[in-house]
C-alpha cells in the first residue's frame, strides 16, 4: 500500500460485477499510471470471493467477507470502507454515481475529512492536486475542480472511463470485516423484481422513447402509433415513469434498463447523464427536442430541433409511404 | 408522525445557463430558479404519509434562489409549518456541506420523526446534501428511495437498484431518507390556492450560524464543447419526416 494508490469501490449487480466497476478500474489504471501507485479494488459482500477473479484488472483485490454485508446496508458499508480507506491511505478513491455510491461516498468523505466531488468525468494529476472534470446541471455544464488533499473521493459518472477487464495476476486478499458489524437502524428485507408480463425493452430492435416533451398522458397514443408503425415498442425516461404514465419496465437509464436497440428514437428527452447511461450504446440514435443545447444531441447520431408533437404525425405518414 | 421536508431551489435547466465573469460559477444574476425535482417528490411523500397516518409536515428551506413561491405552493399543498433560514447570499445556493450544516441546525429543534429530502440535485458538486444532513443530525440514512410506508416506530422504504429492481428496507425512526420519487407524482395545486396561501402563510425564520468553507476549488466552469454532436436535420416537419424515413431505409431498419 502506498499514498499513490488508487482505490476502487467495486459493486456487484444481480450476482455479477457491475459495469461501472470495470469502468472505475479503467479510470483507476490511468490515474495510477500518473501517480505511480497501484490499483486496489475493494469488494464488500458475503460471497465476494467468487467475483474477485473478474476484477483482476486491479493489482490487488481486497474482499471483505461478512454475513452482515450480504445485502447493501449504508451504515455497514460506510463503517467498513472508512476503516479500509484509513488503513490503505490511497491518493484517490473512485466510487460510482450509483444507488450505493450516492449513499456512502458523501458520508465517507465527511467521516474521513477528505475532499469529495460528485459527477467526475475525467481526472488528471496536476502538481500536488488532482484536476477533476465534473459534469453538472444535467450534463449542460462542466467544471474543472482542483482537489487538494488525500484521499480524494471521486464520485464518478458511468460512461466516463473505458472499462478494463484485463486479466492480470491480481493478488486476492480475503478478510473478515475489520470492524464489528451489527444490524443497524437501516436493514434490508428483500429484493423486489420488476413485474413480469410486460415486454422486455432490452430485447427490442426499435424503441420509441418519450420524455417530458410529450407534455400530457393523452399524447402518448401518437408515440405508440409511431412505435407500432416502426414495429417497435415504447420506452421512457424517468419523469414519465414517475408520473405513472408508463410502468417501470419501460424506463431507460440508470435506474431502469440498459438498452442497445438498432434504432432509439428519443422524443422530447433532454438526455441527462442518467438517461444516456441506459441508451448510448444503441446502433442509431435519432433525437427530437426543442432545446438545441439538450445533451441528448451529444449522443444522438441525428438530431431534430423541433416539437415532437409537430413531427410524429408526418413521420408516421413518411414511414408508411416508404413501406408502400 | 412529525415529518420535516428539506426543500432547495436549483437552476431551471430549460433556461439558458450563463457562466459568470469569474469563469468559476454560473451567473446567478441570470439564473431562473425552481424547486429541486426530488425535493418536490419528498414533499409529496410527506403529504401522502400524513394523509395516511396523521401527523404534521414542516417544510424547511434556505432563503435563497427565489424560494418564496415554492414555499407558498408547499403551504397550499398542505404543509403545516414553513421554516425559512436566512443566508448571506440570497442568489447563490450554498454547496452541500455548508447547506447540510445550515439545515441541520434548523432541523435539530423540530423534533422530527422522519426527515425527507430529495436524494440528489443537479447542481451538487461537493458531495450531496441528503447523506451529509443525516450525518450532521447523527441519524440513520438511506437514499434513492422510491416510495415509503409508515410502520410502528419504523418505516418501510423502497430503494431503487438498476433494472427496475427495488430493495425493501426497514428504517428505524428517527431517520433521514433521500427521496428519488414519491409513491405518487407531486400533486397539482390551483393558482388560486397558492394565492390564498400567500396571504395566509407566515414563515418562521430560524437564524443559524454560517458553515465552514468548502474543501475543493472550482478552477473553471464552462459549457461542454460542441464536439461530436448529432447531424441536425433541417426543414419543415414533412421534409424532416421524409429525411428520417430515408435514413431508416439506408440503415436497414425500415424494409
Coordinates of C-alpha atoms in Angstrom, one line a residue:
Chain A
X1 CA 0.0 0.0 0.0
X2 CA 1.2 3.5 -0.8
X3 CA -0.1 7.0 -0.7
X4 CA -0.1 6.9 -4.5
X5 CA -2.5 4.0 -4.8
X6 CA -6.0 4.4 -6.4
X7 CA -8.7 2.5 -4.6
X8 CA -11.9 1.3 -6.5
X9 CA -15.1 0.6 -4.6
X10 CA -16.3 -2.4 -6.6
X11 CA -20.0 -3.2 -6.8
X12 CA -22.0 -6.2 -7.9
X13 CA -25.4 -6.1 -9.5
X14 CA -27.7 -9.1 -9.7
X15 CA -24.8 -11.5 -8.9
X16 CA -22.2 -10.2 -11.3
X17 CA -19.7 -7.3 -11.1
X18 CA -21.4 -4.1 -12.1
X19 CA -20.4 -2.5 -15.4
X20 CA -19.4 0.7 -13.6
X21 CA -16.8 -1.3 -11.6
X22 CA -14.9 -2.2 -14.8
X23 CA -15.0 1.5 -15.9
X24 CA -13.7 2.6 -12.5
X25 CA -10.9 0.0 -12.8
X26 CA -10.1 1.5 -16.2
X27 CA -10.0 5.0 -14.8
X28 CA -8.0 3.9 -11.8
X29 CA -5.4 2.3 -14.1
X30 CA -4.9 5.6 -16.0
X31 CA -4.7 7.6 -12.8
X32 CA -2.3 5.1 -11.1
X33 CA -0.1 5.4 -14.2
X34 CA 0.2 9.1 -13.4
X35 CA 0.7 8.7 -9.7
X36 CA 3.0 5.7 -9.9
X37 CA 0.8 3.7 -7.5
X38 CA -1.2 0.5 -7.7
X39 CA -4.9 -0.1 -8.3
X40 CA -6.7 -1.7 -5.4
X41 CA -10.2 -3.0 -5.7
X42 CA -12.3 -3.4 -2.6
X43 CA -15.4 -5.6 -2.8
X44 CA -17.8 -6.0 0.1
X45 CA -20.1 -9.0 0.4
X46 CA -20.8 -12.4 1.8
X47 CA -19.7 -14.3 -1.3
X48 CA -17.4 -11.7 -2.8
X49 CA -14.6 -14.2 -3.4
X50 CA -16.4 -15.7 -6.4
X51 CA -16.4 -12.3 -8.2
X52 CA -12.8 -11.4 -7.3
X53 CA -11.3 -13.0 -10.3
X54 CA -13.3 -10.8 -12.6
X55 CA -11.6 -7.8 -11.1
X56 CA -8.1 -8.7 -12.0
X57 CA -7.5 -5.5 -13.9
X58 CA -6.6 -4.3 -10.3
X59 CA -3.2 -5.1 -8.8
X60 CA -4.7 -6.1 -5.5
X61 CA -8.3 -7.2 -4.8
X62 CA -9.4 -6.8 -1.2
X63 CA -12.5 -8.9 -0.4
X64 CA -14.3 -8.0 2.9
X65 CA -16.4 -11.1 3.6
X66 CA -19.1 -10.9 6.2
X67 CA -22.7 -12.1 6.5
X68 CA -23.7 -8.6 7.5
X69 CA -22.6 -7.4 4.1
X70 CA -24.7 -9.9 2.1
X71 CA -27.1 -7.1 1.2
X72 CA -26.5 -3.5 1.0
X73 CA -26.6 -1.5 4.3
X74 CA -25.4 2.1 4.2
X75 CA -24.1 2.0 7.8
X76 CA -22.1 -1.2 7.4
X77 CA -20.7 -0.2 4.0
X78 CA -19.6 3.2 5.4
X79 CA -18.1 1.6 8.5
X80 CA -16.1 -1.0 6.6
X81 CA -14.9 1.4 3.8
X82 CA -13.9 4.1 6.3
X83 CA -11.7 1.6 8.0
X84 CA -10.2 0.1 4.8
X85 CA -9.5 3.6 3.3
X86 CA -7.9 4.8 6.5
X87 CA -5.7 1.7 6.6
X88 CA -4.8 1.8 2.9
X89 CA -4.2 5.6 2.7
X90 CA -4.7 5.9 -1.1
X91 CA -4.4 9.0 -3.1
X92 CA -7.9 8.7 -4.5
X93 CA -11.0 6.6 -4.1
X94 CA -13.2 6.0 -7.2
X95 CA -16.8 5.4 -6.3
X96 CA -19.6 5.1 -8.9
X97 CA -22.5 7.5 -9.1
X98 CA -24.8 4.6 -8.3
X99 CA -27.6 3.9 -5.8
X100 CA -24.8 2.5 -3.5
X101 CA -22.2 5.2 -4.2
X102 CA -24.7 8.0 -3.6
X103 CA -25.5 6.6 -0.1
X104 CA -21.9 6.0 1.0
X105 CA -19.5 8.4 -0.7
X106 CA -20.5 11.8 0.7
X107 CA -20.7 10.3 4.2
X108 CA -17.3 8.6 3.9
X109 CA -15.7 11.8 2.8
X110 CA -17.1 13.7 5.7
X111 CA -16.0 11.0 8.2
X112 CA -12.5 10.8 6.7
X113 CA -12.4 14.6 6.5
X114 CA -11.5 14.1 2.8
X115 CA -12.4 16.2 -0.2
X116 CA -15.3 14.8 -2.3
X117 CA -16.5 15.7 -5.8
X118 CA -19.6 14.5 -7.5
X119 CA -20.1 13.9 -11.2
X120 CA -16.5 13.1 -12.1
X121 CA -16.0 12.5 -15.8
X122 CA -12.2 12.8 -16.1
X123 CA -9.2 13.1 -13.7
X124 CA -5.6 14.1 -14.1
X125 CA -2.7 14.7 -11.8
X126 CA -1.7 18.4 -11.6
X127 CA 1.2 19.1 -9.3
X128 CA 0.1 18.2 -5.8
X129 CA -3.6 18.2 -6.6
X130 CA -5.9 16.2 -8.8
X131 CA -7.7 18.1 -11.5
X132 CA -11.1 16.6 -11.9
X133 CA -13.6 17.5 -14.6
X134 CA -17.2 17.2 -13.4
X135 CA -20.5 17.3 -15.2
X136 CA -23.4 19.0 -13.5
X137 CA -26.8 20.6 -14.4
X138 CA -27.9 17.5 -16.2
X139 CA -24.8 17.5 -18.4
X140 CA -25.2 21.1 -19.5
X141 CA -22.2 22.4 -17.5
X142 CA -18.7 21.2 -16.9
X143 CA -16.5 22.3 -14.0
X144 CA -12.7 21.8 -13.7
X145 CA -12.1 21.3 -10.0
X146 CA -8.8 21.2 -8.1
X147 CA -8.9 18.7 -5.4
X148 CA -6.1 19.0 -2.8
X149 CA -5.5 16.5 -0.1
X150 CA -5.8 12.8 0.1
X151 CA -7.7 10.6 -0.3
X152 CA -9.8 12.4 -2.8
X153 CA -13.2 10.7 -3.0
X154 CA -14.3 10.9 -6.7
X155 CA -18.0 10.1 -7.3
X156 CA -17.7 9.0 -11.0
X157 CA -20.4 9.2 -13.6
X158 CA -21.0 6.0 -15.6
X159 CA -19.6 6.1 -19.1
X160 CA -16.6 8.3 -18.1
X161 CA -13.8 5.7 -18.5
X162 CA -13.1 2.9 -20.9
X163 CA -13.8 -0.3 -19.0
X164 CA -10.9 -2.6 -18.1
X165 CA -11.4 -6.3 -17.8
X166 CA -7.8 -7.2 -18.4
X167 CA -7.0 -10.5 -16.8
X168 CA -3.9 -10.0 -14.7
X169 CA -2.1 -11.7 -11.8
X170 CA -4.0 -9.7 -9.2
X171 CA -3.4 -10.7 -5.7
X172 CA -6.7 -11.5 -3.8
X173 CA -6.8 -10.9 -0.1
X174 CA -10.0 -12.1 1.7
X175 CA -10.6 -10.6 5.2
X176 CA -13.3 -10.6 7.7
X177 CA -14.8 -7.2 8.4
X178 CA -12.2 -5.0 10.2
X179 CA -15.0 -3.5 12.3
X180 CA -17.7 -5.3 14.3
X181 CA -20.9 -5.3 12.3
X182 CA -24.4 -5.4 13.8
X183 CA -27.7 -4.9 12.2
X184 CA -28.2 -1.2 12.3
X185 CA -31.2 1.1 12.0
X186 CA -31.5 0.5 8.3
X187 CA -32.0 -3.2 7.4
X188 CA -32.5 -4.9 4.1
X189 CA -35.6 -7.1 3.9
X190 CA -35.9 -8.3 0.4
X191 CA -35.4 -7.6 -3.3
X192 CA -38.5 -6.9 -5.4
X193 CA -38.0 -7.8 -9.0
X194 CA -40.0 -6.0 -11.7
X195 CA -43.4 -7.4 -12.5
X196 CA -43.2 -9.9 -15.3
X197 CA -45.7 -9.8 -18.1
X198 CA -44.7 -6.5 -19.8
X199 CA -42.5 -6.5 -22.9
X200 CA -38.7 -6.7 -22.4
X201 CA -37.5 -3.4 -23.9
X202 CA -33.9 -4.8 -23.7
X203 CA -34.9 -7.3 -26.5
X204 CA -36.4 -4.8 -28.9
X205 CA -34.8 -3.7 -32.2
X206 CA -36.7 -0.5 -32.3
X207 CA -37.6 1.7 -29.3
X208 CA -39.5 5.0 -29.5
X209 CA -38.7 6.6 -26.2
X210 CA -40.6 9.5 -24.8
X211 CA -39.7 12.2 -22.2
X212 CA -41.1 15.3 -20.7
X213 CA -41.6 16.8 -24.2
X214 CA -44.7 14.5 -24.6
X215 CA -46.3 17.0 -22.2
X216 CA -49.5 15.1 -21.5
X217 CA -50.5 11.5 -20.9
X218 CA -53.0 11.8 -23.8
X219 CA -50.2 12.4 -26.3
X220 CA -48.6 9.0 -25.6
X221 CA -51.0 7.4 -28.0
X222 CA -49.4 9.1 -31.0
X223 CA -45.9 7.9 -29.9
X224 CA -47.4 4.4 -29.5
X225 CA -48.7 4.6 -33.1
X226 CA -45.2 5.6 -34.3
X227 CA -43.7 2.7 -32.4
X228 CA -46.2 0.3 -34.0
X229 CA -45.5 1.7 -37.4
X230 CA -41.8 1.0 -36.9
X231 CA -42.5 -2.4 -35.5
X232 CA -41.1 -1.3 -32.1
X233 CA -42.1 -0.6 -28.6
X234 CA -42.5 2.4 -26.3
X235 CA -39.8 3.3 -23.8
X236 CA -39.5 6.3 -21.5
X237 CA -37.2 8.5 -19.4
X238 CA -37.7 8.7 -15.6
X239 CA -40.2 11.6 -15.4
X240 CA -42.7 9.7 -17.5
X241 CA -42.5 6.7 -15.2
X242 CA -42.6 8.9 -12.1
X243 CA -45.9 10.4 -13.5
X244 CA -47.2 6.8 -13.6
X245 CA -47.8 7.2 -17.4
X246 CA -45.8 4.1 -18.2
X247 CA -44.6 1.2 -16.0
X248 CA -41.0 1.0 -14.6
X249 CA -40.3 -1.9 -17.0
X250 CA -40.3 0.8 -19.8
X251 CA -37.8 3.0 -18.1
X252 CA -34.4 3.5 -19.8
X253 CA -31.4 4.8 -17.8
X254 CA -29.5 4.5 -14.5
X255 CA -32.4 3.2 -12.5
X256 CA -34.2 1.5 -15.4
X257 CA -33.0 -0.7 -18.2
X258 CA -29.8 -0.6 -20.3
X259 CA -30.9 -0.9 -23.9
X260 CA -29.0 -1.3 -27.2
X261 CA -31.6 -1.4 -30.0
X262 CA -30.9 -0.9 -33.7
X263 CA -32.9 2.3 -33.5
X264 CA -33.5 4.5 -30.5
X265 CA -35.8 7.4 -31.3
X266 CA -35.8 9.8 -28.4
X267 CA -38.8 12.1 -28.4
X268 CA -38.7 15.1 -26.0
X269 CA -35.9 13.6 -23.9
X270 CA -33.2 16.1 -22.7
X271 CA -30.7 13.3 -22.2
X272 CA -29.3 13.8 -18.7
X273 CA -26.3 11.6 -17.9
X274 CA -28.6 9.2 -16.0
X275 CA -30.6 8.6 -19.2
X276 CA -27.6 8.4 -21.5
X277 CA -26.3 5.6 -19.3
X278 CA -29.1 3.5 -20.5
X279 CA -29.1 4.1 -24.2
X280 CA -25.8 5.5 -25.5
X281 CA -24.9 2.0 -26.9
X282 CA -27.8 2.0 -29.4
X283 CA -26.8 1.5 -33.1
X284 CA -28.7 4.5 -34.4
X285 CA -30.0 7.3 -32.2
X286 CA -32.3 10.0 -33.5
X287 CA -33.3 12.7 -31.1
X288 CA -36.1 15.2 -31.4
X289 CA -36.1 18.1 -28.9
X290 CA -37.0 21.8 -28.9
X291 CA -33.9 22.7 -26.9
X292 CA -30.8 22.8 -29.2
X293 CA -28.5 22.6 -26.2
X294 CA -30.1 19.4 -24.9
X295 CA -27.3 16.9 -24.0
X296 CA -29.2 14.2 -25.9
X297 CA -27.8 15.7 -29.1
X298 CA -24.3 14.8 -27.8
X299 CA -25.0 11.1 -28.1
X300 CA -27.5 11.1 -30.9
X301 CA -26.4 10.4 -34.5
X302 CA -29.2 12.5 -36.0
X303 CA -31.0 15.4 -34.3
X304 CA -34.1 17.4 -35.0
X305 CA -34.7 20.7 -33.2
X306 CA -38.5 20.6 -33.3
X307 CA -41.5 20.0 -31.1
X308 CA -42.1 16.2 -31.2
X309 CA -45.9 16.8 -31.3
X310 CA -45.5 18.5 -34.7
X311 CA -43.2 15.8 -36.1
X312 CA -44.8 12.5 -35.1
X313 CA -47.8 12.5 -37.4
X314 CA -45.8 13.5 -40.6
X315 CA -43.2 10.9 -39.6
X316 CA -45.8 8.1 -39.4
X317 CA -47.0 9.1 -42.8
X318 CA -43.5 9.2 -44.3
X319 CA -42.7 5.8 -42.8
X320 CA -45.9 4.3 -44.2
X321 CA -45.1 5.8 -47.6
X322 CA -41.7 4.1 -47.6
X323 CA -43.3 0.8 -46.5
X324 CA -45.5 1.2 -49.6
Chain B
X1 CA -45.5 11.4 12.9
X2 CA -43.7 14.7 12.7
X3 CA -42.2 14.9 9.2
X4 CA -39.7 17.5 8.2
X5 CA -39.1 18.1 4.5
X6 CA -36.0 19.9 3.2
X7 CA -36.6 21.9 0.1
X8 CA -34.0 23.5 -2.2
X9 CA -34.1 25.8 -5.2
X10 CA -32.0 24.8 -8.3
X11 CA -31.3 26.5 -11.6
X12 CA -34.0 25.8 -14.2
X13 CA -32.3 23.8 -16.9
X14 CA -34.9 24.8 -19.5
X15 CA -33.5 28.4 -19.4
X16 CA -30.0 29.1 -20.8
X17 CA -27.3 28.8 -18.2
X18 CA -24.7 31.6 -18.4
X19 CA -21.2 31.5 -16.8
X20 CA -20.3 34.4 -14.5
X21 CA -17.4 36.7 -15.5
X22 CA -15.2 35.0 -12.9
X23 CA -15.5 31.9 -15.0
X24 CA -15.9 29.7 -12.0
X25 CA -19.6 29.6 -11.4
X26 CA -23.0 30.1 -13.0
X27 CA -24.1 33.7 -13.5
X28 CA -26.7 33.6 -10.7
X29 CA -28.0 37.1 -11.7
X30 CA -29.3 35.4 -14.9
X31 CA -30.4 32.1 -13.4
X32 CA -34.1 31.2 -13.1
X33 CA -34.7 29.0 -10.1
X34 CA -37.3 26.3 -9.5
X35 CA -37.8 23.7 -6.8
X36 CA -35.4 20.8 -6.9
X37 CA -37.4 18.0 -8.5
X38 CA -36.6 15.3 -6.0
X39 CA -37.3 17.7 -3.1
X40 CA -40.8 18.2 -4.6
X41 CA -41.2 14.4 -4.5
X42 CA -40.0 14.4 -0.9
X43 CA -42.8 16.9 -0.1
X44 CA -45.3 14.8 -1.9
X45 CA -44.2 11.7 0.0
X46 CA -44.5 13.6 3.3
X47 CA -48.1 14.7 2.5
X48 CA -49.0 11.2 1.5
X49 CA -47.7 9.8 4.8
X50 CA -49.6 12.5 6.7
X51 CA -52.8 11.7 4.9
X52 CA -52.4 8.0 5.5
X53 CA -51.4 8.2 9.2
X54 CA -51.8 11.7 10.5
X55 CA -49.0 13.9 11.9
X56 CA -47.5 17.2 10.7
X57 CA -45.4 18.3 7.8
X58 CA -42.9 21.0 8.3
X59 CA -41.0 22.4 5.3
X60 CA -37.6 23.9 5.8
X61 CA -35.8 25.9 3.2
X62 CA -32.9 28.3 2.8
X63 CA -33.9 31.8 1.9
X64 CA -32.2 31.6 -1.4
X65 CA -33.0 31.3 -5.1
X66 CA -36.5 32.9 -5.2
X67 CA -37.8 30.3 -2.7
X68 CA -40.9 32.1 -1.5
X69 CA -43.2 30.9 -4.4
X70 CA -42.1 27.3 -3.7
X71 CA -42.9 27.7 0.0
X72 CA -46.3 29.2 -0.6
X73 CA -47.0 26.3 -3.0
X74 CA -46.0 23.9 -0.3
X75 CA -48.3 25.6 2.1
X76 CA -51.1 25.4 -0.4
X77 CA -50.5 21.7 -0.9
X78 CA -50.9 21.0 2.8
X79 CA -47.6 21.7 4.7
X80 CA -48.4 22.7 8.3
X81 CA -45.4 24.9 9.0
X82 CA -42.8 26.6 6.9
X83 CA -39.4 27.5 8.3
X84 CA -37.0 29.7 6.4
X85 CA -33.3 30.0 7.1
X86 CA -31.7 33.4 6.2
X87 CA -28.5 33.1 4.3
X88 CA -25.8 35.6 3.4
X89 CA -26.2 35.3 -0.4
X90 CA -29.7 35.1 -1.5
X91 CA -28.8 34.4 -5.1
X92 CA -26.2 31.7 -4.7
X93 CA -27.2 28.3 -3.1
X94 CA -24.5 27.1 -0.7
X95 CA -22.6 23.9 -1.5
X96 CA -23.9 20.6 0.0
X97 CA -21.6 20.6 3.1
X98 CA -22.5 24.2 4.0
X99 CA -26.1 23.6 3.2
X100 CA -26.1 20.4 5.4
X101 CA -24.7 22.4 8.3
X102 CA -27.3 25.1 8.0
X103 CA -30.3 22.7 7.6
X104 CA -29.1 20.5 10.4
X105 CA -29.1 23.5 12.9
X106 CA -32.6 24.3 11.9
X107 CA -34.0 20.7 11.8
X108 CA -32.5 19.9 15.3
X109 CA -35.1 21.9 17.0
X110 CA -38.1 20.5 15.2
X111 CA -38.3 17.0 16.9
X112 CA -38.7 15.2 13.6
X113 CA -39.5 11.5 13.5
X114 CA -38.7 11.5 9.8
X115 CA -36.7 13.9 7.7
X116 CA -37.3 13.7 3.9
X117 CA -35.0 15.4 1.4
X118 CA -34.5 14.9 -2.3
X119 CA -31.9 12.2 -3.0
X120 CA -29.9 14.4 -5.3
X121 CA -29.9 17.8 -7.1
X122 CA -28.3 18.5 -10.4
X123 CA -26.1 21.3 -9.0
X124 CA -24.4 19.2 -6.3
X125 CA -20.7 19.2 -6.9
X126 CA -19.1 18.8 -3.4
X127 CA -20.9 15.7 -2.2
X128 CA -24.6 15.6 -1.7
X129 CA -26.9 17.3 0.8
X130 CA -29.1 14.4 1.9
X131 CA -26.5 12.0 3.4
X132 CA -24.5 14.9 4.8
X133 CA -27.6 16.2 6.6
X134 CA -28.2 12.8 8.1
X135 CA -24.6 12.7 9.3
X136 CA -24.8 16.2 10.9
X137 CA -28.1 15.1 12.6
X138 CA -26.5 11.8 13.7
X139 CA -29.5 10.0 12.2
X140 CA -29.5 6.9 10.1
X141 CA -29.8 7.4 6.3
X142 CA -30.7 5.6 3.2
X143 CA -31.3 7.3 -0.2
X144 CA -32.5 6.8 -3.8
X145 CA -35.9 5.9 -2.3
X146 CA -39.0 5.4 -4.4
X147 CA -41.9 5.1 -2.0
X148 CA -42.3 5.0 1.8
X149 CA -44.9 3.2 4.0
X150 CA -45.3 4.1 7.7
X151 CA -45.0 1.4 10.3
X152 CA -44.8 1.3 14.1
X153 CA -41.6 3.1 15.1
X154 CA -40.1 2.5 11.7
X155 CA -40.9 3.0 8.0
X156 CA -40.5 0.7 5.0
X157 CA -38.6 2.4 2.2
X158 CA -38.1 1.1 -1.3
X159 CA -34.6 1.7 -2.5
X160 CA -34.1 1.7 -6.3
X161 CA -31.4 -0.6 -7.9
X162 CA -30.7 -0.8 -11.6
X163 CA -33.0 -2.8 -13.8
X164 CA -36.2 -1.6 -12.1
X165 CA -35.3 -3.7 -9.1
X166 CA -36.2 -2.4 -5.6
X167 CA -34.8 -3.3 -2.2
X168 CA -37.3 -3.2 0.6
X169 CA -35.6 -1.6 3.6
X170 CA -36.8 -1.3 7.1
X171 CA -35.7 2.0 8.7
X172 CA -36.0 2.7 12.4
X173 CA -37.1 6.2 13.3
X174 CA -35.9 8.9 13.7
X175 CA -34.2 8.8 10.3
X176 CA -33.4 10.7 7.2
X177 CA -34.5 9.4 3.8
X178 CA -33.3 10.6 0.4
X179 CA -36.3 10.5 -1.9
X180 CA -36.0 10.0 -5.6
X181 CA -39.7 9.7 -6.3
X182 CA -42.8 9.7 -4.2
X183 CA -45.5 6.9 -4.3
X184 CA -47.5 9.4 -6.5
X185 CA -46.4 12.2 -8.7
X186 CA -46.3 15.6 -7.0
X187 CA -49.9 17.0 -6.7
X188 CA -51.2 19.9 -8.8
X189 CA -52.4 22.8 -6.8
X190 CA -54.5 25.6 -8.4
X191 CA -53.0 29.1 -8.6
X192 CA -56.0 30.4 -6.6
X193 CA -55.0 28.3 -3.6
X194 CA -51.3 29.4 -3.9
X195 CA -52.5 33.0 -3.9
X196 CA -54.7 32.3 -0.9
X197 CA -51.7 30.7 0.8
X198 CA -49.6 33.8 0.0
X199 CA -51.9 35.8 2.2
X200 CA -52.5 33.4 5.0
X201 CA -49.0 31.7 5.4
X202 CA -46.4 33.1 7.8
X203 CA -42.8 31.9 7.5
X204 CA -41.0 31.1 10.7
X205 CA -37.4 32.3 10.5
X206 CA -34.5 30.5 12.2
X207 CA -31.1 32.1 12.3
X208 CA -28.2 29.7 12.3
X209 CA -24.5 30.2 12.1
X210 CA -22.8 30.1 8.7
X211 CA -21.0 27.0 7.8
X212 CA -17.3 26.4 7.1
X213 CA -15.9 27.0 3.6
X214 CA -15.9 24.0 1.2
X215 CA -12.8 21.9 0.6
X216 CA -12.5 21.9 -3.2
X217 CA -11.8 24.8 -5.6
X218 CA -13.6 25.3 -8.9
X219 CA -11.0 26.5 -11.4
X220 CA -13.2 26.8 -14.4
X221 CA -16.9 26.3 -15.2
X222 CA -17.9 26.1 -18.9
X223 CA -20.3 24.7 -21.4
X224 CA -19.3 21.3 -23.0
X225 CA -17.6 21.9 -26.3
X226 CA -19.7 21.2 -29.3
X227 CA -17.8 18.0 -30.2
X228 CA -19.3 15.1 -32.0
X229 CA -22.8 16.4 -32.0
X230 CA -25.7 14.9 -33.9
X231 CA -26.1 15.7 -37.6
X232 CA -29.0 18.1 -37.4
X233 CA -31.8 17.5 -39.9
X234 CA -33.4 20.8 -41.1
X235 CA -36.6 21.7 -42.9
X236 CA -40.3 21.6 -42.5
X237 CA -42.0 18.9 -40.4
X238 CA -42.7 17.0 -43.6
X239 CA -39.2 17.4 -45.0
X240 CA -37.6 16.2 -41.7
X241 CA -40.0 13.3 -41.6
X242 CA -39.0 12.3 -45.1
X243 CA -35.3 12.5 -44.2
X244 CA -35.8 10.3 -41.2
X245 CA -37.7 7.7 -43.2
X246 CA -34.8 7.8 -45.8
X247 CA -32.2 7.3 -43.0
X248 CA -34.2 4.3 -41.6
X249 CA -34.2 2.7 -45.1
X250 CA -30.5 3.4 -45.5
X251 CA -29.7 1.8 -42.2
X252 CA -31.8 -1.2 -43.0
X253 CA -34.2 -0.5 -40.1
X254 CA -37.1 0.1 -42.4
X255 CA -37.5 -2.6 -45.1

